[in-house]
Amino acid sequence: MKLPSHDAAARETPEDRSHRVILPRRSPKAPIRQVARRLLMALLVLVATVFIVWIDREGYHDNAGGQLDLLDCVYYATVTLSTTGYGDIVPYSASARLLNILLVTPLRVLFLIILVGTTLEVLTERTREQWQLKRWRNALRDHTVIVGFGTKGRSAVQTLRATGLPRERIVIVDPSTKVVESAVAEGYAGVVGDATRSDVLLRAEIQRAHQIVIATQRDDTAVLVSLTARQLNKRANIVAAVREEENAPLLRQSGADAVITSASAAGRLLGLSVHSPSAGAVMEDLIQQGSGLDLVERPVVKAEVGKSVRETNDLVVSVLRGHRLLGYDDPRASPLQTADRLITIVRAAPTEESAVPGKPPAKPTLPGTAVSPMRPADD
């Protein structure tokens, strides 16, 4: 098997290979703002304690003699909140002791909580992350796992998003911590680790995934990932990319349902563009979901059953009947049957962001897609 000489995943440090799950979350506040916020809260608690002591200063006894002044109140509040308690100033009246029980003691506890807030925040954050991770795993069903978030992986995710797949149903697996963090910043859940290991794929809940996209940098890595993924999930649809066309049969034997040769596909598109630039532009438009013309697979609707391929409202390219893919000009493709699926060319519907105010709404979209049907031209 011919292998490329460069692999970004092979150059990762051991620290990047420690597998863990990272879920999307809100951006944390700046450390300076957090410290300033806690200092302000501690100062407010201190001021409140000084005020309580000041309004009932006649109920306190100072061993040095004399009535408490403002400095004495600040001093007593400071040593009280810090639980130092030298005992030189003590409450002796019933009202002062009652205020200490009802107000000063809760403020002392609050002051201590603010002081140890960093430790408590770390513990709370870890507990919250564990709870969020457990809830995420329990709710994850029929999702899509993307192995490798490089150029091919990102393009695959963009296409899946254009077809209507929500972010919550996409999980990114990559050995690089920085790559996974960038995916998390875009709203996707990520798993850091080597996807050839079963424990890493299990963290992505691959055993319950509906489809798996393998977009690694090396062909041998893709083969190992496909073998491991197929062993963990027998029913998932696995689509993989390879660099060398001679490695495609081996990847199919490893369990991949579809194999895309990235180098050959790009070369064919280049050759087509040289021979016919317009045809190359059309092909580029077809493979870019969400704009212009899109290739869409959809089921046959009830009104189309029994009709010819040319009698449908869409430009039908092929008919999928069972495991056979029939061309539009194949006599066996017509009449259409209930269990058939159609590969059609449709016009992508404009998104809500691109809709112009004052214009009529877009045509109804096909079920499960973001595209609208397009009627073929008359013969």
Short mmCIF file of C-alpha atoms in Angstrom, two decimals, residues 49-314:
data_model
loop_
_atom_site.label_atom_id
_atom_site.label_comp_id
_atom_site.label_asym_id
_atom_site.label_seq_id
_atom_site.Cartn_x
_atom_site.Cartn_y
_atom_site.Cartn_z
CA THR A 49 -20.02 44.63 58.75
CA VAL A 50 -18.44 47.96 59.71
CA PHE A 51 -21.82 49.65 59.37
CA ILE A 52 -23.50 47.05 61.59
CA VAL A 53 -20.85 47.48 64.30
CA TRP A 54 -20.95 51.28 64.02
CA ILE A 55 -24.70 51.63 64.54
CA ASP A 56 -24.49 49.53 67.74
CA ARG A 57 -20.98 50.56 68.88
CA GLU A 58 -22.18 51.33 72.40
CA GLY A 59 -22.87 47.61 72.90
CA TYR A 60 -19.18 46.71 72.44
CA HIS A 61 -16.46 46.71 75.07
CA ASP A 62 -12.88 47.71 74.29
CA ASN A 63 -10.21 46.45 76.68
CA ALA A 64 -8.20 49.62 75.97
CA GLY A 65 -11.07 51.67 77.33
CA GLY A 66 -13.18 54.34 75.75
CA GLN A 67 -15.96 54.22 73.20
CA LEU A 68 -15.45 52.65 69.78
CA ASP A 69 -14.63 55.04 66.97
CA LEU A 70 -14.76 54.36 63.23
CA LEU A 71 -11.25 52.92 63.18
CA ASP A 72 -12.13 50.53 66.00
CA CYS A 73 -15.22 49.38 64.05
CA VAL A 74 -13.14 48.74 60.95
CA TYR A 75 -10.56 46.89 63.04
CA TYR A 76 -13.19 44.70 64.73
CA ALA A 77 -14.92 43.94 61.41
CA THR A 78 -11.61 42.96 59.82
CA VAL A 79 -10.47 40.57 62.55
CA THR A 80 -13.97 39.14 62.85
CA LEU A 81 -14.45 38.40 59.15
CA SER A 82 -10.99 36.86 58.95
CA THR A 83 -11.85 34.65 62.00
CA THR A 84 -8.75 35.95 63.80
CA GLY A 85 -10.64 37.18 66.88
CA TYR A 86 -8.05 38.75 69.24
CA GLY A 87 -10.69 39.35 71.90
CA ASP A 88 -9.69 42.94 72.67
CA ILE A 89 -13.06 44.20 71.39
CA VAL A 90 -16.10 42.10 72.25
CA PRO A 91 -19.90 42.61 72.14
CA TYR A 92 -21.35 42.64 75.64
CA SER A 93 -24.88 43.99 75.21
CA ALA A 94 -27.78 41.77 74.18
CA SER A 95 -28.45 43.76 70.99
CA ALA A 96 -24.80 43.63 69.91
CA ARG A 97 -24.62 39.89 70.47
CA LEU A 98 -27.93 39.39 68.62
CA LEU A 99 -26.65 41.39 65.64
CA ASN A 100 -23.48 39.28 65.66
CA ILE A 101 -25.54 36.12 65.53
CA LEU A 102 -28.02 37.23 62.88
CA LEU A 103 -25.90 39.47 60.64
CA VAL A 104 -22.16 39.40 61.35
CA THR A 105 -21.86 35.61 61.39
CA PRO A 106 -23.56 35.16 57.96
CA LEU A 107 -21.35 37.93 56.59
CA ARG A 108 -18.29 36.13 57.98
CA VAL A 109 -19.33 32.93 56.18
CA LEU A 110 -19.94 34.88 52.98
CA PHE A 111 -16.54 36.51 53.30
CA LEU A 112 -14.85 33.12 53.65
CA ILE A 113 -16.74 31.81 50.63
CA ILE A 114 -15.44 34.72 48.57
CA LEU A 115 -11.88 34.06 49.74
CA VAL A 116 -12.00 30.39 48.81
CA GLY A 117 -14.17 31.06 45.77
CA THR A 118 -11.49 29.92 43.35
CA THR A 119 -11.36 26.43 44.83
CA LEU A 120 -15.13 26.21 45.03
CA GLU A 121 -15.48 27.45 41.47
CA VAL A 122 -13.09 24.78 40.20
CA LEU A 123 -15.00 22.05 42.02
CA THR A 124 -18.32 23.41 40.79
CA GLU A 125 -17.03 23.69 37.23
CA ARG A 126 -15.78 20.11 37.26
CA THR A 127 -19.08 18.87 38.65
CA ARG A 128 -20.99 20.84 36.03
CA GLU A 129 -18.80 19.50 33.23
CA GLN A 130 -19.27 15.91 34.40
CA TRP A 131 -23.03 16.39 34.61
CA GLN A 132 -23.14 18.08 31.19
CA LEU A 133 -21.00 15.32 29.67
CA LYS A 134 -23.23 12.60 31.11
CA ARG A 135 -26.38 14.30 29.85
CA TRP A 136 -24.78 14.80 26.41
CA ARG A 137 -23.88 11.12 26.13
CA ASN A 138 -27.34 9.98 27.18
CA ALA A 139 -29.03 12.24 24.62
CA LEU A 140 -26.67 11.52 21.70
CA ARG A 141 -28.33 9.26 19.12
CA ASP A 142 -27.95 8.80 15.34
CA HIS A 143 -25.29 11.49 15.15
CA THR A 144 -22.41 12.02 12.72
CA VAL A 145 -18.78 11.46 13.70
CA ILE A 146 -16.13 13.37 11.73
CA VAL A 147 -12.64 11.83 12.10
CA GLY A 148 -10.13 14.52 11.17
CA PHE A 149 -10.96 18.22 11.12
CA GLY A 150 -8.58 19.38 8.43
CA THR A 151 -9.51 20.79 5.04
CA LYS A 152 -11.49 17.69 4.02
CA GLY A 153 -13.19 17.34 7.40
CA ARG A 154 -14.22 21.00 7.53
CA SER A 155 -15.62 20.83 4.00
CA ALA A 156 -17.60 17.72 4.91
CA VAL A 157 -19.03 19.46 7.96
CA GLN A 158 -19.99 22.53 5.92
CA THR A 159 -21.84 20.33 3.44
CA LEU A 160 -23.65 18.44 6.19
CA ARG A 161 -24.66 21.71 7.81
CA ALA A 162 -25.95 22.99 4.45
CA THR A 163 -28.20 19.93 4.18
CA GLY A 164 -29.80 20.74 7.53
CA LEU A 165 -27.80 18.67 10.03
CA PRO A 166 -27.71 20.54 13.37
CA ARG A 167 -24.44 21.22 15.18
CA GLU A 168 -25.57 19.18 18.18
CA ARG A 169 -25.49 16.01 16.06
CA ILE A 170 -21.89 16.41 14.89
CA VAL A 171 -18.90 15.13 16.88
CA ILE A 172 -15.33 15.92 15.84
CA VAL A 173 -12.47 13.49 16.59
CA ASP A 174 -8.91 14.71 16.09
CA PRO A 175 -5.53 14.04 17.78
CA SER A 176 -4.71 17.75 18.03
CA THR A 177 -6.00 19.68 21.02
CA LYS A 178 -5.83 22.98 19.13
CA VAL A 179 -7.88 21.59 16.24
CA VAL A 180 -10.57 20.24 18.57
CA GLU A 181 -10.68 23.51 20.49
CA SER A 182 -11.24 25.39 17.23
CA ALA A 183 -14.11 23.00 16.41
CA VAL A 184 -15.57 23.54 19.88
CA ALA A 185 -15.35 27.30 19.35
CA GLU A 186 -17.57 26.81 16.28
CA GLY A 187 -20.18 24.99 18.36
CA TYR A 188 -19.28 21.33 17.81
CA ALA A 189 -18.50 18.69 20.42
CA GLY A 190 -14.97 17.34 20.13
CA VAL A 191 -12.91 14.37 21.29
CA VAL A 192 -9.13 14.69 21.53
CA GLY A 193 -7.33 11.43 20.75
CA ASP A 194 -6.13 8.89 18.22
CA ALA A 195 -9.17 7.63 16.31
CA THR A 196 -7.50 4.27 15.62
CA ARG A 197 -8.09 3.41 19.29
CA SER A 198 -11.47 2.03 20.22
CA ASP A 199 -11.64 3.87 23.56
CA VAL A 200 -11.34 7.22 21.76
CA LEU A 201 -14.14 6.36 19.34
CA LEU A 202 -16.30 5.12 22.22
CA ARG A 203 -15.96 8.53 23.84
CA ALA A 204 -17.55 9.93 20.68
CA GLU A 205 -20.42 7.41 21.17
CA ILE A 206 -19.59 5.90 17.78
CA GLN A 207 -21.53 2.74 18.63
CA ARG A 208 -24.72 4.82 18.33
CA ALA A 209 -23.68 6.96 15.36
CA HIS A 210 -25.67 6.99 12.14
CA GLN A 211 -22.83 7.97 9.82
CA ILE A 212 -19.06 8.29 10.07
CA VAL A 213 -16.83 10.47 7.90
CA ILE A 214 -13.13 9.54 7.86
CA ALA A 215 -10.97 12.43 6.63
CA THR A 216 -7.53 11.61 8.02
CA GLN A 217 -4.22 12.75 6.53
CA ARG A 218 -2.85 9.24 5.86
CA ASP A 219 -4.36 6.30 4.03
CA ASP A 220 -3.12 3.72 6.54
CA THR A 221 -4.71 5.72 9.36
CA ALA A 222 -7.98 5.77 7.44
CA VAL A 223 -7.86 1.98 7.06
CA LEU A 224 -7.30 1.42 10.79
CA VAL A 225 -10.05 3.89 11.71
CA SER A 226 -12.46 2.19 9.31
CA LEU A 227 -11.67 -1.24 10.77
CA THR A 228 -12.15 -0.02 14.33
CA ALA A 229 -15.32 1.93 13.53
CA ARG A 230 -16.90 -1.00 11.69
CA GLN A 231 -16.10 -3.31 14.59
CA LEU A 232 -17.83 -0.96 17.04
CA ASN A 233 -20.80 -0.11 14.80
CA LYS A 234 -22.09 -2.62 12.25
CA ARG A 235 -24.92 -0.48 10.86
CA ALA A 236 -23.33 2.96 10.45
CA ASN A 237 -22.73 4.42 7.00
CA ILE A 238 -18.97 4.94 6.73
CA VAL A 239 -17.58 7.34 4.12
CA ALA A 240 -13.80 7.69 3.86
CA ALA A 241 -11.32 9.72 1.83
CA VAL A 242 -8.00 8.41 0.51
CA ARG A 243 -5.13 10.13 -1.24
CA GLU A 244 -4.06 7.28 -3.51
CA GLU A 245 -6.61 5.52 -5.72
CA GLU A 246 -4.88 2.15 -5.32
CA ASN A 247 -5.73 2.19 -1.60
CA ALA A 248 -9.49 2.54 -2.20
CA PRO A 249 -10.20 -1.24 -2.50
CA LEU A 250 -8.37 -1.88 0.75
CA LEU A 251 -10.44 0.76 2.51
CA ARG A 252 -13.66 -0.78 1.18
CA GLN A 253 -12.55 -4.16 2.53
CA SER A 254 -11.95 -2.47 5.88
CA GLY A 255 -15.63 -1.60 6.17
CA ALA A 256 -16.12 1.70 4.34
CA ASP A 257 -19.38 1.96 2.40
CA ALA A 258 -18.08 4.71 0.12
CA VAL A 259 -14.53 5.80 -0.67
CA ILE A 260 -13.62 9.15 -2.20
CA THR A 261 -10.22 9.52 -3.83
CA SER A 262 -9.42 13.14 -3.08
CA ALA A 263 -6.43 13.51 -5.41
CA SER A 264 -8.10 11.79 -8.37
CA ALA A 265 -11.36 13.68 -7.89
CA ALA A 266 -9.54 17.02 -7.89
CA GLY A 267 -7.59 15.94 -10.98
CA ARG A 268 -10.74 14.98 -12.87
CA LEU A 269 -12.32 18.32 -12.02
CA LEU A 270 -9.19 20.11 -13.23
CA GLY A 271 -9.24 18.17 -16.50
CA LEU A 272 -12.93 18.88 -17.01
CA SER A 273 -12.38 22.58 -16.35
CA VAL A 274 -9.58 22.69 -18.91
CA HIS A 275 -11.72 20.99 -21.55
CA SER A 276 -14.89 22.89 -20.67
CA PRO A 277 -14.67 25.68 -18.06
CA SER A 278 -18.47 25.99 -17.95
CA ALA A 279 -18.93 22.28 -17.25
CA GLY A 280 -16.29 22.51 -14.52
CA ALA A 281 -18.14 25.46 -12.96
CA VAL A 282 -21.40 23.48 -13.00
CA MET A 283 -19.73 20.49 -11.30
CA GLU A 284 -18.20 22.77 -8.69
CA ASP A 285 -21.64 24.26 -8.08
CA LEU A 286 -23.23 20.81 -7.73
CA ILE A 287 -20.79 19.61 -5.08
CA GLN A 288 -21.12 22.83 -3.08
CA GLN A 289 -24.30 22.44 -1.07
CA GLY A 290 -26.53 25.37 -0.19
CA SER A 291 -25.97 27.60 -3.22
CA GLY A 292 -26.88 27.43 -6.90
CA LEU A 293 -27.69 23.87 -7.97
CA ASP A 294 -27.57 20.96 -5.53
CA LEU A 295 -27.58 17.19 -5.87
CA VAL A 296 -30.20 15.78 -3.51
CA GLU A 297 -31.29 12.24 -2.70
CA ARG A 298 -34.95 12.03 -1.73
CA PRO A 299 -37.70 9.39 -1.57
CA VAL A 300 -40.40 9.05 -4.18
CA VAL A 301 -43.54 10.89 -3.11
CA LYS A 302 -46.94 9.23 -3.35
CA ALA A 303 -47.99 11.30 -6.36
CA GLU A 304 -44.96 10.11 -8.36
CA VAL A 305 -45.49 6.37 -7.91
CA GLY A 306 -46.20 4.72 -11.27
CA LYS A 307 -45.00 7.69 -13.30
CA SER A 308 -42.03 7.91 -15.63
CA VAL A 309 -38.76 9.52 -14.57
CA ARG A 310 -39.39 12.40 -16.98
CA GLU A 311 -42.83 13.08 -15.47
CA THR A 312 -41.46 14.18 -12.10
CA ASN A 313 -41.11 17.82 -11.12
CA ASP A 314 -37.34 17.53 -10.67
#
